Amino acid sequence: MADRALCIHGHFYQPPREDPFTGLIPTETGASPYHNWNERIQAECYRPNAELGNFARISFNLGPTLCAWMQSHDPQVVWQIIAQDRTNLDRHGVGNAIAQAYNHTILPLATRRDKDTQVAWGIAAFENTFGHKPQGLWLPETGVDVETLSVLAEHGIEYTILAPWQADASTLSVPFDPTEPYRVYLPQGSSIAVFFYHRELSTMVSFSPQATTNADVFVQTEILTRFSPEKSQRGESQILLIATDGELYGHHQAFRDHFLAHLVNGASTNVGIDKTYPALWLRSHPPQRSISIHEKTSWSCHHGVLRWMGECGCTPEYGAWKAYLRRAFDRLAASLDRVYVETAGSFVHDPWALRNDYIHVILGNLQVDDLIGSAAGHRLVEEDYRKVRLLLEAQHERQRMYTSCGWYFDDFSRIEPKNNVAYAAQAVWLTRLATGIDLGPQTAADLSHVISQRTGGRGDRVFRRKLQRVERK
Ligand SMILES: [Zn+2]
């Protein structure tokens, strides 16, 4: 009998809500009776799903910046989540948790070096939390291009999950079939497996609460009917993968934590549907076919990745500022990199490897001077340590300023884009402290084109305010 399996993937993520200067989350009135949204989502989603054991029965990624917050706020829930992945690892040799690119950067819009750092940092953070290597990695907004997949493969990642419209089916000799994973062949002879999620089912679970009130009914009417009888007759296995924003289970939609629990541990298993996750499925069902992907596409913009770089139908009215913000940051990033390589490069052989290894400092597992000293191969004088230290901090801020949430919404006058501008201001300030080079005027000039059409708020004014605040620190 051919396998018929169901897999739910939950993408668990929150943009960093901390004030970039204090590191604390301000009181958020909308989150009442809780102090802020993280606390509210913790109570409505993370904690109940952990207590129900759901993290053992689905595929999931837990955003590293969210995970760091949870570890300080409510570590017990993180331990439960880790233990639930561990049960699978012990039983099957592969876990069900997967990594995520560290700062939720739209990777197809990032330089190759940034892709490399984001993936290296995401893997290191995953290993630090879960204690083993990840097989899979979640691409923020499922943003993909061939270069991104190549970087994943270079880092030993075996698979990712994409939307079905990201598959380029024109290269197939048979109809595209999302009930099986595909292999994507990459330049330099490597390859990676891709699971494409089921479009209708994922949309239904995400956006049609009336369809998910009863898991038994859902399985009978929606799941069972979507397996192909022809494939079953031919003895071919099938997996239905439903990819969702994990916070819908209990937070966006009340009681769906219980729906999820019964769906994967009762409603589906009672009728002979296995529950699985991609790493486990791949062990006995390697891809039989290869496919290409559509370059620069994502799951939450139907205009490729335009949502994070300009005006598109997703945020039609007020999107003009997005292109200017990205252009300003790209120019700042190039300048920061030039200063970093010129300065750090005179002490260490490979400043990019040093930047990748800096994650161990961010995670608190390594003293920064020990890292710098070992990269240099000898001890430096204090002044040189200081310079490299500050420039590494600037590189961290430079990664944070690309957090995708800064471009997701329609308006510039929101906390997410302003936080990204604050990270940029911190990078500029740290670079000035380290080297005396002032990238502020250029950045302010570039950001003067970033204008909120709703409030008239301007990027350069926000930038100057943030810079003044950090200078007073
Ligand atoms: Zn769009």
Coordinates of C-alpha atoms and ligand atoms in Angstrom, one line a residue:
M1 CA 0.0 0.0 0.0
A2 CA 1.5 3.3 -1.0
D3 CA 2.0 5.9 1.7
R4 CA -0.4 8.8 2.0
A5 CA 0.9 11.4 4.3
L6 CA 0.0 14.8 5.7
C7 CA 2.5 17.4 6.8
I8 CA 1.7 20.8 8.3
H9 CA 4.5 23.4 8.3
G10 CA 4.3 26.3 10.7
H11 CA 6.4 29.4 10.1
F12 CA 6.8 30.8 13.6
Y13 CA 8.2 34.3 13.4
Q14 CA 7.9 37.8 14.8
P15 CA 9.8 40.8 13.6
P16 CA 12.1 42.2 16.3
R17 CA 9.9 44.4 18.4
E18 CA 12.7 45.6 20.8
D19 CA 13.6 49.3 20.7
P20 CA 16.9 49.2 18.8
F21 CA 18.5 51.4 21.4
T22 CA 17.3 50.0 24.7
G23 CA 16.8 46.4 23.6
L24 CA 13.4 46.5 25.4
I25 CA 10.0 46.1 23.9
P26 CA 7.8 49.2 24.4
T27 CA 4.3 48.9 25.8
E28 CA 2.0 48.1 22.8
T29 CA -1.5 49.2 23.6
G30 CA -3.1 46.9 20.9
A31 CA -1.8 43.9 22.7
S32 CA -3.7 44.6 25.9
P33 CA -4.1 43.0 28.4
Y34 CA -0.6 41.9 27.7
H35 CA 2.4 44.3 27.8
N36 CA 3.3 43.8 24.1
W37 CA 2.5 41.6 21.1
N38 CA 5.2 39.0 21.8
E39 CA 3.7 38.3 25.3
R40 CA 0.2 38.1 23.9
I41 CA 1.2 35.7 21.1
Q42 CA 3.2 33.7 23.5
A43 CA 0.1 33.2 25.7
E44 CA -2.3 32.5 22.8
C45 CA -0.1 30.5 20.5
Y46 CA 3.4 29.3 21.5
R47 CA 2.7 28.2 25.0
P48 CA -0.6 26.3 24.2
N49 CA 0.9 24.7 21.1
A50 CA 3.9 23.5 23.1
E51 CA 1.7 22.2 25.9
L52 CA -0.4 20.3 23.4
G53 CA 2.7 18.7 21.9
N54 CA 2.1 20.1 18.5
F55 CA 5.7 20.9 17.9
A56 CA 6.4 17.2 17.8
R57 CA 3.8 16.6 15.1
I58 CA 4.4 19.3 12.5
S59 CA 7.3 20.7 10.5
F60 CA 8.3 24.1 11.8
N61 CA 10.8 26.9 11.9
L62 CA 11.2 29.2 14.9
G63 CA 12.6 32.6 13.9
P64 CA 16.0 33.0 15.7
T65 CA 15.2 36.6 16.9
L66 CA 11.9 35.5 18.2
C67 CA 13.5 32.5 19.9
A68 CA 16.1 34.7 21.6
W69 CA 13.2 36.8 23.0
M70 CA 11.4 33.7 24.2
Q71 CA 14.5 32.3 25.8
S72 CA 14.7 35.3 28.1
H73 CA 11.0 35.8 28.6
D74 CA 9.6 32.2 28.9
P75 CA 12.4 29.7 28.6
Q76 CA 10.2 26.8 29.6
V77 CA 8.3 27.0 26.3
V78 CA 11.5 26.9 24.4
W79 CA 12.6 23.8 26.3
Q80 CA 9.3 22.1 25.5
I81 CA 9.7 23.0 21.8
I82 CA 13.3 21.7 21.7
A83 CA 12.3 18.5 23.5
Q84 CA 9.5 17.9 21.0
D85 CA 12.0 18.1 18.0
R86 CA 14.3 15.9 20.0
T87 CA 11.7 13.1 20.3
N88 CA 11.7 12.9 16.5
L89 CA 15.4 13.1 16.2
D90 CA 15.8 10.2 18.7
R91 CA 13.1 8.1 17.0
H92 CA 13.9 8.7 13.3
G93 CA 17.4 10.1 13.2
V94 CA 16.2 13.4 11.7
G95 CA 14.3 16.2 13.5
N96 CA 11.3 18.1 12.4
A97 CA 12.5 21.6 13.3
I98 CA 14.2 23.5 10.5
A99 CA 16.4 26.6 10.4
Q100 CA 15.6 30.1 9.1
A101 CA 17.8 32.7 7.4
Y102 CA 18.8 34.7 10.5
N103 CA 17.4 38.3 10.1
H104 CA 14.4 37.4 7.9
T105 CA 16.1 39.0 4.9
I106 CA 14.6 38.7 1.4
L107 CA 17.5 36.6 0.1
P108 CA 17.0 37.1 -3.7
L109 CA 17.5 40.8 -3.1
A110 CA 20.7 40.3 -1.0
T111 CA 24.2 40.1 -2.2
R112 CA 25.8 36.7 -2.4
R113 CA 27.9 37.4 0.6
D114 CA 24.8 38.5 2.6
K115 CA 23.0 35.3 1.5
D116 CA 26.0 33.4 2.8
T117 CA 26.0 35.2 6.2
Q118 CA 22.3 35.0 6.7
V119 CA 22.3 31.2 6.0
A120 CA 25.5 30.6 8.1
W121 CA 24.0 32.6 11.0
G122 CA 20.6 30.9 10.7
I123 CA 22.2 27.5 10.8
A124 CA 24.5 28.4 13.8
A125 CA 21.5 29.8 15.7
F126 CA 19.5 26.6 15.0
E127 CA 22.4 24.4 16.2
N128 CA 22.7 26.5 19.3
T129 CA 19.1 26.0 20.2
F130 CA 18.3 22.5 18.9
G131 CA 21.7 20.9 19.4
H132 CA 21.9 19.3 16.0
K133 CA 22.4 20.2 12.3
P134 CA 19.2 21.3 10.4
Q135 CA 18.2 19.3 7.3
G136 CA 16.0 22.1 6.0
L137 CA 15.9 25.9 6.0
W138 CA 13.0 28.2 5.7
L139 CA 13.6 31.1 3.3
P140 CA 12.0 34.3 4.6
E141 CA 8.7 34.9 2.6
T142 CA 9.9 31.8 0.7
G143 CA 11.9 34.3 -1.4
V144 CA 14.1 32.3 -3.8
D145 CA 16.5 32.5 -6.6
V146 CA 19.1 29.9 -7.9
E147 CA 21.9 31.7 -6.1
T148 CA 20.1 31.3 -2.8
L149 CA 19.5 27.6 -3.4
S150 CA 23.2 27.2 -4.2
V151 CA 24.2 28.9 -0.9
L152 CA 21.8 26.5 0.9
A153 CA 23.4 23.5 -0.8
E154 CA 26.9 24.8 0.0
H155 CA 25.9 24.9 3.7
G156 CA 24.7 21.3 3.6
I157 CA 21.0 22.1 3.6
E158 CA 19.1 19.3 2.0
Y159 CA 15.7 20.9 1.3
T160 CA 13.4 23.9 1.5
I161 CA 9.7 24.6 1.1
L162 CA 8.3 26.8 -1.6
A163 CA 4.9 27.9 -2.9
P164 CA 3.6 25.9 -5.9
W165 CA 3.7 29.0 -8.2
Q166 CA 7.5 29.2 -7.6
A167 CA 7.9 26.0 -9.6
D168 CA 8.7 26.4 -13.3
A169 CA 6.6 23.6 -14.6
S170 CA 7.4 24.3 -18.2
T171 CA 10.5 22.1 -17.9
L172 CA 8.4 19.0 -17.0
S173 CA 7.2 16.3 -19.3
V174 CA 4.4 15.4 -17.0
P175 CA 1.9 17.7 -15.1
F176 CA 3.3 19.5 -12.0
D177 CA 2.4 17.5 -8.9
P178 CA 2.8 19.0 -5.5
T179 CA 2.3 15.7 -3.7
E180 CA 5.9 14.8 -4.3
P181 CA 9.2 16.7 -3.7
Y182 CA 11.4 17.7 -6.6
R183 CA 15.1 18.0 -7.1
V184 CA 16.5 21.3 -8.3
Y185 CA 19.9 21.0 -10.0
L186 CA 22.2 23.9 -9.4
P187 CA 25.3 25.3 -11.0
Q188 CA 28.6 23.6 -9.9
G189 CA 26.8 20.3 -9.9
S190 CA 25.1 20.5 -6.5
S191 CA 21.3 20.1 -6.0
I192 CA 18.6 20.6 -3.4
A193 CA 15.2 19.0 -2.7
V194 CA 12.1 21.3 -2.8
F195 CA 8.7 20.6 -1.3
F196 CA 6.0 22.7 -2.9
Y197 CA 3.1 23.2 -0.5
H198 CA -0.6 22.5 -1.5
R199 CA -2.1 25.8 -2.6
E200 CA -5.8 25.3 -1.9
L201 CA -5.3 23.6 1.4
S202 CA -2.8 26.1 2.7
T203 CA -5.0 29.0 1.7
M204 CA -8.0 27.4 3.3
V205 CA -6.2 26.7 6.6
S206 CA -4.7 30.2 6.6
F207 CA -7.7 32.3 5.6
S208 CA -11.0 30.3 5.9
P209 CA -11.7 29.8 9.6
Q210 CA -15.1 28.3 8.8
A211 CA -13.3 25.3 7.1
T212 CA -11.2 24.5 10.2
T213 CA -13.7 24.3 13.0
N214 CA -13.7 20.5 13.0
A215 CA -10.6 18.5 12.1
D216 CA -12.5 15.2 11.4
V217 CA -14.8 17.0 8.9
F218 CA -11.8 18.8 7.4
V219 CA -10.0 15.5 6.9
Q220 CA -13.1 13.8 5.3
T221 CA -14.0 16.7 3.0
E222 CA -10.7 18.4 2.2
I223 CA -7.8 16.1 2.8
L224 CA -8.9 12.7 1.7
T225 CA -10.4 14.1 -1.5
R226 CA -7.1 15.6 -2.5
F227 CA -5.0 12.5 -2.8
S228 CA -4.8 11.2 -6.3
P229 CA -6.6 7.8 -6.6
E230 CA -4.5 7.1 -9.8
K231 CA -1.3 7.5 -7.9
S232 CA -2.5 5.3 -5.1
Q233 CA -3.5 2.6 -7.6
R234 CA 0.0 2.8 -9.2
G235 CA 1.5 2.3 -5.8
E236 CA 3.0 5.8 -5.7
S237 CA 3.3 7.6 -2.4
Q238 CA 1.9 11.1 -1.8
I239 CA 2.5 13.8 0.7
L240 CA 0.1 16.8 1.2
L241 CA 2.1 19.7 2.6
I242 CA 0.2 22.6 4.1
A243 CA 2.4 25.6 4.8
T244 CA 1.1 28.3 7.2
D245 CA 2.0 31.2 9.4
G246 CA 2.3 29.3 12.7
E247 CA 0.8 32.1 14.7
L248 CA -2.6 31.4 13.2
Y249 CA -3.0 28.4 15.5
G250 CA -4.5 30.1 18.6
H251 CA -3.4 33.7 18.0
H252 CA -4.9 34.9 14.6
Q253 CA -7.6 32.3 14.9
A254 CA -8.9 31.1 18.3
F255 CA -8.9 27.4 19.1
R256 CA -7.0 26.4 16.0
D257 CA -4.2 25.1 18.3
H258 CA -6.7 22.4 19.3
F259 CA -7.8 21.9 15.6
L260 CA -4.1 21.4 14.8
A261 CA -3.6 19.0 17.6
H262 CA -6.5 16.8 16.6
L263 CA -5.8 17.1 12.9
V264 CA -2.3 15.6 13.1
N265 CA -3.0 13.2 16.0
G266 CA -6.4 11.7 15.5
A267 CA -8.4 13.0 12.6
S268 CA -5.9 12.1 9.9
T269 CA -4.2 9.1 11.6
N270 CA -7.6 7.5 12.3
V271 CA -8.2 7.2 8.6
G272 CA -4.8 5.8 7.7
I273 CA -3.0 9.0 6.8
D274 CA 0.5 9.1 8.1
K275 CA 1.8 12.3 9.7
T276 CA 5.3 13.1 8.5
Y277 CA 7.7 16.0 8.0
P278 CA 10.0 16.7 5.0
A279 CA 13.3 15.4 6.5
L280 CA 11.6 12.1 7.4
W281 CA 9.8 11.8 4.1
L282 CA 13.0 12.3 2.1
R283 CA 14.6 9.3 3.8
S284 CA 12.2 6.9 2.1
H285 CA 10.9 9.0 -0.7
P286 CA 13.7 10.8 -2.5
P287 CA 12.6 13.1 -5.4
Q288 CA 12.0 11.2 -8.6
R289 CA 11.8 14.3 -10.9
S290 CA 13.8 17.5 -11.3
I291 CA 12.3 20.9 -11.8
S292 CA 13.4 24.5 -12.2
I293 CA 12.2 27.5 -10.1
H294 CA 11.0 30.9 -11.1
E295 CA 13.7 33.4 -10.1
K296 CA 13.0 36.1 -7.5
T297 CA 9.6 34.8 -6.4
S298 CA 8.0 34.5 -2.9
W299 CA 4.9 33.2 -1.2
S300 CA 3.4 36.6 -0.1
C301 CA 3.8 38.7 -3.2
H302 CA 2.4 37.7 -6.5
H303 CA 4.7 40.1 -8.3
G304 CA 7.9 38.2 -7.5
V305 CA 9.7 40.1 -4.7
L306 CA 8.5 43.5 -5.7
R307 CA 6.8 44.0 -2.4
W308 CA 10.2 44.5 -0.7
M309 CA 11.7 46.8 -3.3
G310 CA 9.0 49.0 -4.8
E311 CA 5.4 49.5 -5.7
C312 CA 3.2 46.5 -6.5
G313 CA -0.4 45.4 -6.3
C314 CA 0.2 44.1 -2.8
T315 CA 0.5 47.6 -1.3
P316 CA -0.8 49.6 -4.3
E317 CA -1.4 53.1 -2.8
Y318 CA 1.6 54.1 -0.9
G319 CA 4.5 52.0 -2.0
A320 CA 6.7 54.5 -3.8
W321 CA 9.1 54.9 -0.8
K322 CA 10.1 51.3 -0.8
A323 CA 12.5 51.6 -3.8
Y324 CA 14.2 54.6 -2.3
L325 CA 14.7 52.9 1.1
R326 CA 16.2 49.8 -0.5
R327 CA 18.5 51.9 -2.8
A328 CA 19.7 54.0 0.2
F329 CA 20.4 50.9 2.2
D330 CA 22.2 49.1 -0.7
R331 CA 24.5 52.1 -1.1
L332 CA 25.1 52.3 2.6
A333 CA 25.8 48.6 2.8
A334 CA 28.4 48.8 0.0
S335 CA 30.1 51.7 1.8
L336 CA 30.0 49.9 5.1
D337 CA 31.5 46.8 3.5
R338 CA 34.3 48.9 1.9
V339 CA 35.3 50.4 5.3
Y340 CA 35.0 47.0 6.9
V341 CA 37.2 45.2 4.4
E342 CA 39.8 47.9 4.3
T343 CA 40.1 48.1 8.1
A344 CA 39.4 44.5 9.3
G345 CA 41.2 43.1 6.2
S346 CA 44.5 44.6 7.4
F347 CA 44.3 42.4 10.6
V348 CA 42.6 39.2 9.4
H349 CA 43.0 37.1 6.3
D350 CA 39.3 36.7 5.6
P351 CA 37.0 39.4 6.9
W352 CA 33.9 37.6 5.5
A353 CA 34.7 34.4 7.3
L354 CA 35.1 36.5 10.4
R355 CA 31.7 38.1 9.9
N356 CA 30.1 34.6 9.5
D357 CA 31.8 33.5 12.7
Y358 CA 30.6 36.6 14.6
I359 CA 27.3 34.8 15.1
H360 CA 29.0 32.9 18.0
V361 CA 29.6 36.2 19.7
I362 CA 25.9 37.3 19.0
L363 CA 24.8 34.0 20.5
G364 CA 26.9 34.6 23.6
N365 CA 29.2 31.6 23.1
L366 CA 32.4 33.4 22.3
Q367 CA 34.2 36.5 23.5
V368 CA 34.6 38.9 20.6
D369 CA 38.4 39.5 21.2
D370 CA 39.0 35.7 21.2
L371 CA 37.3 35.5 17.8
I372 CA 39.3 38.4 16.4
G373 CA 42.5 37.1 17.8
S374 CA 42.1 33.7 16.4
A375 CA 41.1 35.1 13.0
A376 CA 44.2 37.3 13.0
G377 CA 46.4 34.4 14.2
H378 CA 48.0 36.6 16.9
R379 CA 47.2 39.1 19.6
L380 CA 46.4 42.7 18.5
V381 CA 46.9 45.9 20.4
E382 CA 43.8 47.1 22.2
E383 CA 43.1 49.9 19.7
D384 CA 43.0 47.4 16.8
Y385 CA 40.7 45.1 18.8
R386 CA 38.4 48.0 19.4
K387 CA 38.2 49.0 15.7
V388 CA 37.4 45.5 14.5
R389 CA 34.9 45.0 17.4
L390 CA 33.0 48.1 16.4
L391 CA 33.0 47.2 12.7
L392 CA 31.7 43.8 13.5
E393 CA 28.9 45.4 15.5
A394 CA 28.3 47.6 12.5
Q395 CA 28.0 44.6 10.2
H396 CA 25.5 43.1 12.6
E397 CA 23.4 46.3 12.4
R398 CA 23.8 46.2 8.6
Q399 CA 22.3 42.7 8.5
R400 CA 19.4 43.8 10.8
M401 CA 18.5 46.8 8.6
Y402 CA 17.4 44.4 5.9
T403 CA 14.7 42.7 8.0
S404 CA 12.0 42.1 5.4
C405 CA 9.2 43.5 7.6
G406 CA 10.5 47.0 7.0
W407 CA 9.1 46.8 3.4
Y408 CA 6.2 44.5 4.0
F409 CA 3.5 47.0 4.8
D410 CA 2.3 49.9 2.7
D411 CA 3.4 52.8 4.8
F412 CA 6.8 54.1 5.8
S413 CA 5.5 55.6 9.0
R414 CA 5.4 52.4 11.0
I415 CA 7.6 50.8 13.6
E416 CA 9.1 48.2 11.2
P417 CA 10.7 50.5 8.6
K418 CA 11.7 52.9 11.3
N419 CA 13.5 50.2 13.2
N420 CA 15.4 49.3 10.0
V421 CA 16.5 53.0 9.7
A422 CA 17.5 52.9 13.4
Y423 CA 19.8 49.9 12.6
A424 CA 21.3 51.8 9.7
A425 CA 21.9 54.8 12.0
Q426 CA 23.7 52.5 14.5
A427 CA 25.8 51.0 11.7
V428 CA 26.8 54.5 10.6
W429 CA 27.6 55.6 14.2
L430 CA 29.7 52.5 15.0
T431 CA 31.7 52.9 11.8
R432 CA 32.4 56.5 12.7
L433 CA 33.6 55.5 16.2
A434 CA 35.9 52.9 14.7
T435 CA 37.4 54.8 11.8
G436 CA 36.3 58.4 11.9
I437 CA 34.7 57.9 8.5
D438 CA 31.2 59.5 8.4
L439 CA 28.7 57.8 6.1
G440 CA 25.9 59.9 7.7
P441 CA 25.5 62.7 5.2
Q442 CA 25.4 60.4 2.2
T443 CA 22.8 58.1 3.9
A444 CA 20.7 61.1 5.0
A445 CA 20.7 62.5 1.4
D446 CA 19.7 59.1 0.0
L447 CA 16.9 58.7 2.7
S448 CA 15.5 62.1 1.9
H449 CA 13.6 60.5 -1.0
V450 CA 11.8 58.1 1.4
I451 CA 8.5 59.9 2.1
S452 CA 5.4 58.5 3.8
Q453 CA 2.5 59.6 1.5
R454 CA 0.2 59.2 4.5
T455 CA 2.0 61.3 7.2
G456 CA 4.6 63.1 5.2
G457 CA 7.3 61.5 7.5
R458 CA 10.7 61.4 5.8
G459 CA 13.5 58.9 5.9
D460 CA 16.3 61.4 6.5
R461 CA 14.5 63.0 9.4
V462 CA 13.9 59.6 11.1
F463 CA 17.6 58.8 10.4
R464 CA 18.9 62.0 11.9
R465 CA 16.7 61.5 15.0
K466 CA 17.9 58.0 15.5
L467 CA 21.5 59.1 14.9
Q468 CA 21.2 61.9 17.5
R469 CA 19.7 59.5 20.0
V470 CA 22.6 57.0 19.6
E471 CA 25.2 59.7 19.7
R472 CA 23.8 60.8 23.1
K473 CA 24.1 57.3 24.5
Ligands
ZN1 ZN 3.2 42.2 -4.8

